[in-house]
Amino acid sequence: MRINYKAVILACVASGALAAASQAVNAQDKKQVVFIGAPLNNPYQAALVNSVQKFGAEQGFEMLTAKQGESYEAVAQINNINTMIDAGVDGIMLQAIEGKGLKVALDRAETAGVKVVTVGAGPDAGYGNTFMMVGASPESQGRKSCEQLGPAMGGKGKVLELQGDLAAGDVAVLRSKGFNDCMKEKFPEIQVLSHDAGWLADKAASITEVVLSTDPDVTGVQLAGDAVYLDSVVNALRRQNRLHNVGEEGHVSIVGIDGSPAALSAIREGYVDAAIEHSAVGYAKWSSFYLKAAFDGKTFEAGPTDHNSEIVKQGDNLIDQLEPVVITKENVDSPDLWANNAN
């Protein structure tokens, strides 16, 4: 049998051309998506960016280089949003740094048909529309912290609550509300000594020094943000010879919100009881899921989800409020925790 080599070669060439054409079409079908977030200046932010890029790629998006301003001013984020709209992106995953300052950019994205899903933080009600916001209830985080600290203190005594900056936004206010409401309801024999530490490590250290040195009945500390406060509080306890491991005599029970690398290390070492995670991994995973749903034309309504969370209405927007993860010695090494993914 004679083989027509010319025909074989032409068939191979044609097959290769078709494969290349198919790959080009598939590449064109990929949705271009960009993450626009806060400055990349801390471990949490690094973990959030890594998680967004990972889960976005898993959803089949062409993930562009993340855009993160050098400051926390809204104008920088507005400029980044407008630049990416002009570049023709299909979707934006947005970590809003200003609840009331991004409306003009969000309105422009909506007009341009660019899908926007927020990651961890979104606009305030009435200040711009998104397909879905993904986050956690700060009030729920405060309640979870109380539910860990109350039993650790044996349900009695005094706890120093180091609040966030109550004048700067709802997160600090709601975390404190959740914590205090829970303490009144579940642990009425624990007296809460609340102090606004302004999200400042030095201020937290100073308050801790004064309160613990003047009131020996304080046997617990609640940190509104362990990423900011923990190291300074630990140093203050150490200076007063009051830093002892869980179960040891004189132990001051400590629970914080954030689940920072420092908090996880302290849980492993034994002198922090628990932490409540502010979940970079969860926010990124479900924000990517909702952006894919937006591209596919799906819609959602308020109510419980199939992943142990609740979608609630916030103005004209919906927010999927993920259940906060409690971190203890039992799960401190989980790869799902953002602090174990921080580089």
Coordinates of C-alpha atoms in Angstrom, one line a residue:
M1 CA 0.0 0.0 0.0
R2 CA 1.4 3.4 -1.0
I3 CA 1.2 6.1 1.6
N4 CA 0.3 9.6 0.4
Y5 CA 2.8 11.5 2.6
K6 CA 1.7 14.9 1.2
A7 CA -1.9 14.2 2.3
V8 CA -0.7 13.2 5.7
I9 CA 1.4 16.3 6.1
L10 CA -1.5 18.5 5.0
A11 CA -3.8 16.8 7.4
C12 CA -1.4 17.3 10.3
V13 CA -1.0 21.0 9.4
A14 CA -4.8 21.4 9.2
S15 CA -5.2 19.6 12.5
G16 CA -2.6 21.9 14.2
A17 CA -4.2 25.0 12.7
L18 CA -7.6 23.9 14.1
A19 CA -6.1 23.2 17.5
A20 CA -4.4 26.6 17.5
A21 CA -7.7 28.3 16.4
S22 CA -9.6 26.4 19.2
Q23 CA -7.1 27.5 21.8
A24 CA -7.4 31.1 20.6
V25 CA -11.2 31.0 20.8
N26 CA -10.9 29.5 24.3
A27 CA -8.5 32.2 25.4
Q28 CA -10.9 34.8 24.0
D29 CA -13.8 33.2 25.9
K30 CA -11.9 33.6 29.2
K31 CA -13.2 36.5 31.3
Q32 CA -10.6 39.1 32.2
V33 CA -10.8 39.8 35.9
V34 CA -8.8 42.0 38.2
F35 CA -8.6 42.3 42.0
I36 CA -8.5 45.9 43.3
G37 CA -7.7 46.1 47.0
A38 CA -6.0 47.8 49.9
P39 CA -2.3 48.5 50.0
L40 CA -0.1 45.4 50.1
N41 CA 1.5 46.2 53.4
N42 CA 0.7 43.3 55.8
P43 CA 0.5 39.5 55.9
Y44 CA -3.3 39.5 55.7
Q45 CA -3.3 41.5 52.5
A46 CA -0.7 39.2 51.0
A47 CA -2.8 36.1 51.8
L48 CA -5.9 37.8 50.4
V49 CA -4.2 38.6 47.1
N50 CA -2.8 35.1 46.8
S51 CA -6.2 33.5 47.6
V52 CA -8.1 35.7 45.1
Q53 CA -5.6 35.0 42.3
K54 CA -5.8 31.2 43.1
F55 CA -9.6 30.9 43.3
G56 CA -10.2 33.2 40.4
A57 CA -8.0 31.0 38.2
E58 CA -9.8 27.9 39.4
Q59 CA -13.1 29.5 38.2
G60 CA -11.5 29.8 34.7
F61 CA -10.9 33.6 34.8
E62 CA -7.9 35.3 33.2
M63 CA -6.6 36.9 36.4
L64 CA -4.8 40.1 35.7
T65 CA -2.1 41.6 38.0
A66 CA -3.8 42.9 41.2
K67 CA -4.2 46.6 41.6
Q68 CA -3.5 47.9 45.0
G69 CA -3.0 51.6 45.9
E70 CA -0.2 52.9 48.1
S71 CA -2.7 54.6 50.4
Y72 CA -6.1 54.0 52.0
E73 CA -7.6 57.0 50.3
A74 CA -10.6 56.4 48.1
V75 CA -9.3 58.4 45.2
A76 CA -6.6 55.9 44.5
Q77 CA -9.1 53.0 44.4
I78 CA -11.4 55.1 42.1
N79 CA -8.6 55.6 39.7
N80 CA -7.7 51.9 39.7
I81 CA -11.4 51.0 39.0
N82 CA -11.7 53.5 36.2
T83 CA -8.4 52.4 34.6
M84 CA -9.5 48.8 34.5
I85 CA -12.9 49.7 33.1
D86 CA -11.2 51.6 30.3
A87 CA -8.9 48.6 29.7
G88 CA -12.0 46.5 29.0
V89 CA -12.0 44.0 31.9
D90 CA -15.1 41.9 32.3
G91 CA -15.1 41.7 36.1
I92 CA -13.7 43.3 39.2
M93 CA -13.2 41.7 42.6
L94 CA -13.1 44.7 44.9
Q95 CA -11.9 45.0 48.5
A96 CA -13.5 48.4 49.2
I97 CA -11.4 50.7 51.4
E98 CA -14.1 53.4 51.7
G99 CA -17.7 52.5 52.3
K100 CA -19.0 55.8 51.0
G101 CA -16.3 57.0 48.7
L102 CA -16.6 54.7 45.7
K103 CA -20.1 55.3 44.3
V104 CA -19.0 57.2 41.3
A105 CA -16.7 54.4 40.2
L106 CA -19.2 51.7 41.0
D107 CA -21.9 53.5 39.0
R108 CA -19.5 53.7 36.0
A109 CA -18.8 50.0 36.3
E110 CA -22.5 49.2 36.3
T111 CA -23.1 51.4 33.2
A112 CA -20.2 49.7 31.4
G113 CA -21.6 46.2 32.2
V114 CA -18.5 45.3 34.3
K115 CA -19.5 42.8 37.0
V116 CA -18.4 43.7 40.5
V117 CA -18.2 41.4 43.5
T118 CA -16.7 42.6 46.8
V119 CA -14.2 40.7 48.9
G120 CA -14.4 41.2 52.6
A121 CA -15.4 44.8 52.5
G122 CA -18.0 46.5 50.2
P123 CA -19.8 49.8 49.9
D124 CA -22.2 51.2 52.5
A125 CA -25.9 50.9 51.7
G126 CA -26.8 53.5 49.0
Y127 CA -23.2 54.1 47.9
G128 CA -23.0 51.9 44.8
N129 CA -24.3 48.6 43.5
T130 CA -22.5 45.2 43.3
F131 CA -23.6 41.8 42.2
M132 CA -22.7 40.3 45.6
M133 CA -20.7 41.3 48.6
V134 CA -18.9 38.6 50.6
G135 CA -17.8 39.1 54.2
A136 CA -18.6 38.3 57.8
S137 CA -20.7 40.1 60.3
P138 CA -18.4 42.0 62.7
E139 CA -21.1 41.6 65.4
S140 CA -20.9 37.8 64.9
Q141 CA -17.1 37.9 65.2
G142 CA -17.5 39.7 68.5
R143 CA -20.1 37.2 69.7
K144 CA -17.9 34.3 68.8
S145 CA -15.0 35.8 70.7
C146 CA -17.2 36.2 73.8
E147 CA -18.3 32.5 73.5
Q148 CA -14.7 31.5 73.7
L149 CA -13.5 33.9 76.4
G150 CA -16.4 33.4 78.8
P151 CA -15.8 29.7 79.4
A152 CA -12.0 30.2 79.4
M153 CA -12.5 32.6 82.4
G154 CA -14.8 30.2 84.2
G155 CA -17.8 32.5 83.6
K156 CA -16.6 35.1 86.2
G157 CA -14.1 37.9 86.9
K158 CA -13.2 41.0 84.8
V159 CA -12.2 41.2 81.2
L160 CA -10.3 44.0 79.5
E161 CA -11.9 44.7 76.1
L162 CA -9.4 46.5 73.8
Q163 CA -11.8 47.9 71.2
G164 CA -11.0 49.2 67.7
D165 CA -11.3 52.8 66.7
L166 CA -15.0 53.5 67.5
A167 CA -15.0 56.7 65.6
A168 CA -13.5 55.3 62.4
G169 CA -16.3 52.9 61.2
D170 CA -18.8 50.2 61.9
V171 CA -16.3 47.3 62.2
A172 CA -15.0 48.4 65.6
V173 CA -18.5 49.4 66.9
L174 CA -20.2 46.1 65.8
R175 CA -17.4 43.8 67.1
S176 CA -17.7 45.5 70.5
K177 CA -21.5 45.3 70.4
G178 CA -21.5 41.6 69.6
F179 CA -19.0 40.9 72.4
N180 CA -20.8 43.0 75.0
D181 CA -24.3 41.8 74.2
C182 CA -23.1 38.2 74.4
M183 CA -21.4 38.8 77.7
K184 CA -24.5 40.3 79.3
E185 CA -26.6 37.5 78.0
K186 CA -24.4 34.4 78.6
F187 CA -21.8 35.5 81.2
P188 CA -23.5 38.1 83.5
E189 CA -20.9 37.5 86.2
I190 CA -18.1 38.8 84.0
Q191 CA -17.5 42.5 84.2
V192 CA -16.3 44.1 80.9
L193 CA -13.9 47.0 81.1
S194 CA -14.0 48.5 77.6
H195 CA -11.3 50.8 76.2
D196 CA -11.0 52.3 72.8
A197 CA -7.4 51.5 71.7
G198 CA -7.8 53.2 68.3
W199 CA -6.3 50.3 66.3
L200 CA -2.9 51.5 67.7
A201 CA -0.5 48.9 69.2
D202 CA 1.2 51.4 71.5
K203 CA -2.1 52.6 72.9
A204 CA -3.2 49.0 73.5
A205 CA 0.0 48.3 75.4
S206 CA -0.4 51.4 77.6
I207 CA -4.0 50.6 78.4
T208 CA -3.1 47.0 79.3
E209 CA -0.2 48.1 81.5
V210 CA -2.4 50.5 83.5
V211 CA -5.5 48.2 83.8
L212 CA -3.7 45.0 84.8
S213 CA -1.3 46.7 87.2
T214 CA -4.1 48.4 89.1
D215 CA -6.8 45.7 89.0
P216 CA -5.6 42.2 89.9
D217 CA -9.1 40.8 89.3
V218 CA -8.7 41.2 85.5
T219 CA -8.2 37.7 84.2
G220 CA -9.2 38.0 80.6
V221 CA -8.3 40.2 77.6
Q222 CA -10.4 40.6 74.4
L223 CA -8.6 42.0 71.3
A224 CA -10.8 43.7 68.7
G225 CA -7.8 43.1 66.3
D226 CA -5.1 40.6 67.2
A227 CA -3.1 41.5 64.1
V228 CA -2.6 45.0 65.6
Y229 CA -2.8 44.5 69.4
L230 CA -1.5 41.0 70.3
D231 CA 2.3 41.5 70.3
S232 CA 2.0 44.7 72.4
V233 CA -0.4 43.1 74.9
V234 CA 1.8 40.0 75.3
N235 CA 4.8 42.2 76.0
A236 CA 2.8 44.1 78.6
L237 CA 1.7 40.9 80.3
R238 CA 5.3 39.6 80.2
R239 CA 6.6 42.7 81.8
Q240 CA 4.2 42.2 84.7
N241 CA 5.0 38.5 85.0
R242 CA 1.4 37.7 84.1
L243 CA 2.0 35.8 80.9
H244 CA 1.2 32.1 81.6
N245 CA 0.0 29.3 79.5
V246 CA -3.5 28.0 79.4
G247 CA -4.1 25.8 82.4
E248 CA -1.3 27.3 84.5
E249 CA -2.0 29.3 87.6
G250 CA -2.3 33.0 86.9
H251 CA -3.2 32.5 83.3
V252 CA -4.8 35.6 81.7
S253 CA -7.2 34.3 79.1
I254 CA -6.8 36.0 75.7
V255 CA -9.0 35.8 72.6
G256 CA -8.6 38.0 69.5
I257 CA -10.3 38.7 66.2
D258 CA -8.4 38.4 63.0
G259 CA -6.5 35.1 63.3
S260 CA -3.1 36.6 62.4
P261 CA 0.1 34.6 62.1
A262 CA 1.1 36.0 65.6
A263 CA -2.2 34.7 67.1
L264 CA -1.7 31.3 65.6
S265 CA 1.8 31.1 66.9
A266 CA 0.6 32.1 70.4
I267 CA -2.2 29.5 70.3
R268 CA 0.4 26.8 69.4
E269 CA 2.7 28.1 72.2
G270 CA -0.2 28.0 74.7
Y271 CA -0.7 31.5 76.0
V272 CA -3.6 32.5 73.7
D273 CA -6.8 30.6 74.2
A274 CA -8.4 31.2 70.8
A275 CA -8.8 33.5 67.8
I276 CA -11.7 34.3 65.5
E277 CA -10.7 34.4 61.9
H278 CA -11.2 37.3 59.5
S279 CA -11.1 34.8 56.6
A280 CA -9.1 35.9 53.5
V281 CA -9.4 32.4 52.1
G282 CA -13.2 32.2 52.5
Y283 CA -13.8 35.7 51.2
A284 CA -11.7 34.9 48.1
K285 CA -13.3 31.5 47.4
W286 CA -16.9 32.7 47.6
S287 CA -16.3 36.0 45.8
S288 CA -14.8 34.1 42.9
F289 CA -17.8 31.8 43.0
Y290 CA -20.3 34.7 42.8
L291 CA -18.4 36.4 40.0
K292 CA -18.6 33.2 37.9
A293 CA -22.4 33.1 38.8
A294 CA -22.7 36.7 37.6
F295 CA -21.1 35.9 34.3
D296 CA -23.4 32.9 33.9
G297 CA -26.5 35.0 34.5
K298 CA -27.5 33.5 37.8
T299 CA -29.3 35.4 40.6
F300 CA -29.6 35.1 44.3
E301 CA -32.0 36.1 47.1
A302 CA -31.7 36.7 50.8
G303 CA -31.7 33.6 52.9
P304 CA -29.5 30.7 54.1
T305 CA -26.9 29.2 51.7
D306 CA -25.6 25.7 51.2
H307 CA -22.2 26.7 52.7
N308 CA -23.3 27.5 56.3
S309 CA -23.8 31.2 55.7
E310 CA -26.6 33.7 55.3
I311 CA -27.3 36.1 52.5
V312 CA -28.8 39.3 53.8
K313 CA -30.0 42.5 52.2
Q314 CA -28.0 45.7 52.7
G315 CA -29.6 48.5 50.9
D316 CA -29.9 47.5 47.2
N317 CA -27.1 45.0 47.6
L318 CA -26.8 41.4 48.9
I319 CA -24.1 40.3 51.2
D320 CA -23.1 36.7 51.9
Q321 CA -22.1 36.8 55.6
L322 CA -19.8 33.8 56.1
E323 CA -19.7 32.1 59.5
P324 CA -16.6 33.2 61.4
V325 CA -14.1 30.4 62.0
V326 CA -13.0 29.7 65.6
I327 CA -9.3 28.9 65.8
T328 CA -8.0 26.7 68.7
K329 CA -5.2 24.2 69.2
E330 CA -7.4 21.6 67.5
N331 CA -7.4 23.4 64.1
V332 CA -4.6 25.9 64.3
D333 CA -2.6 24.1 61.6
S334 CA -5.4 23.9 59.1
P335 CA -4.3 24.9 55.5
D336 CA -7.7 26.7 55.2
L337 CA -6.6 29.4 57.6
W338 CA -5.4 32.6 56.0
A339 CA -2.4 33.0 58.4
N340 CA -1.1 29.6 57.2
N341 CA -1.1 30.9 53.7
A342 CA 0.6 34.2 54.4
N343 CA 4.0 34.8 52.7

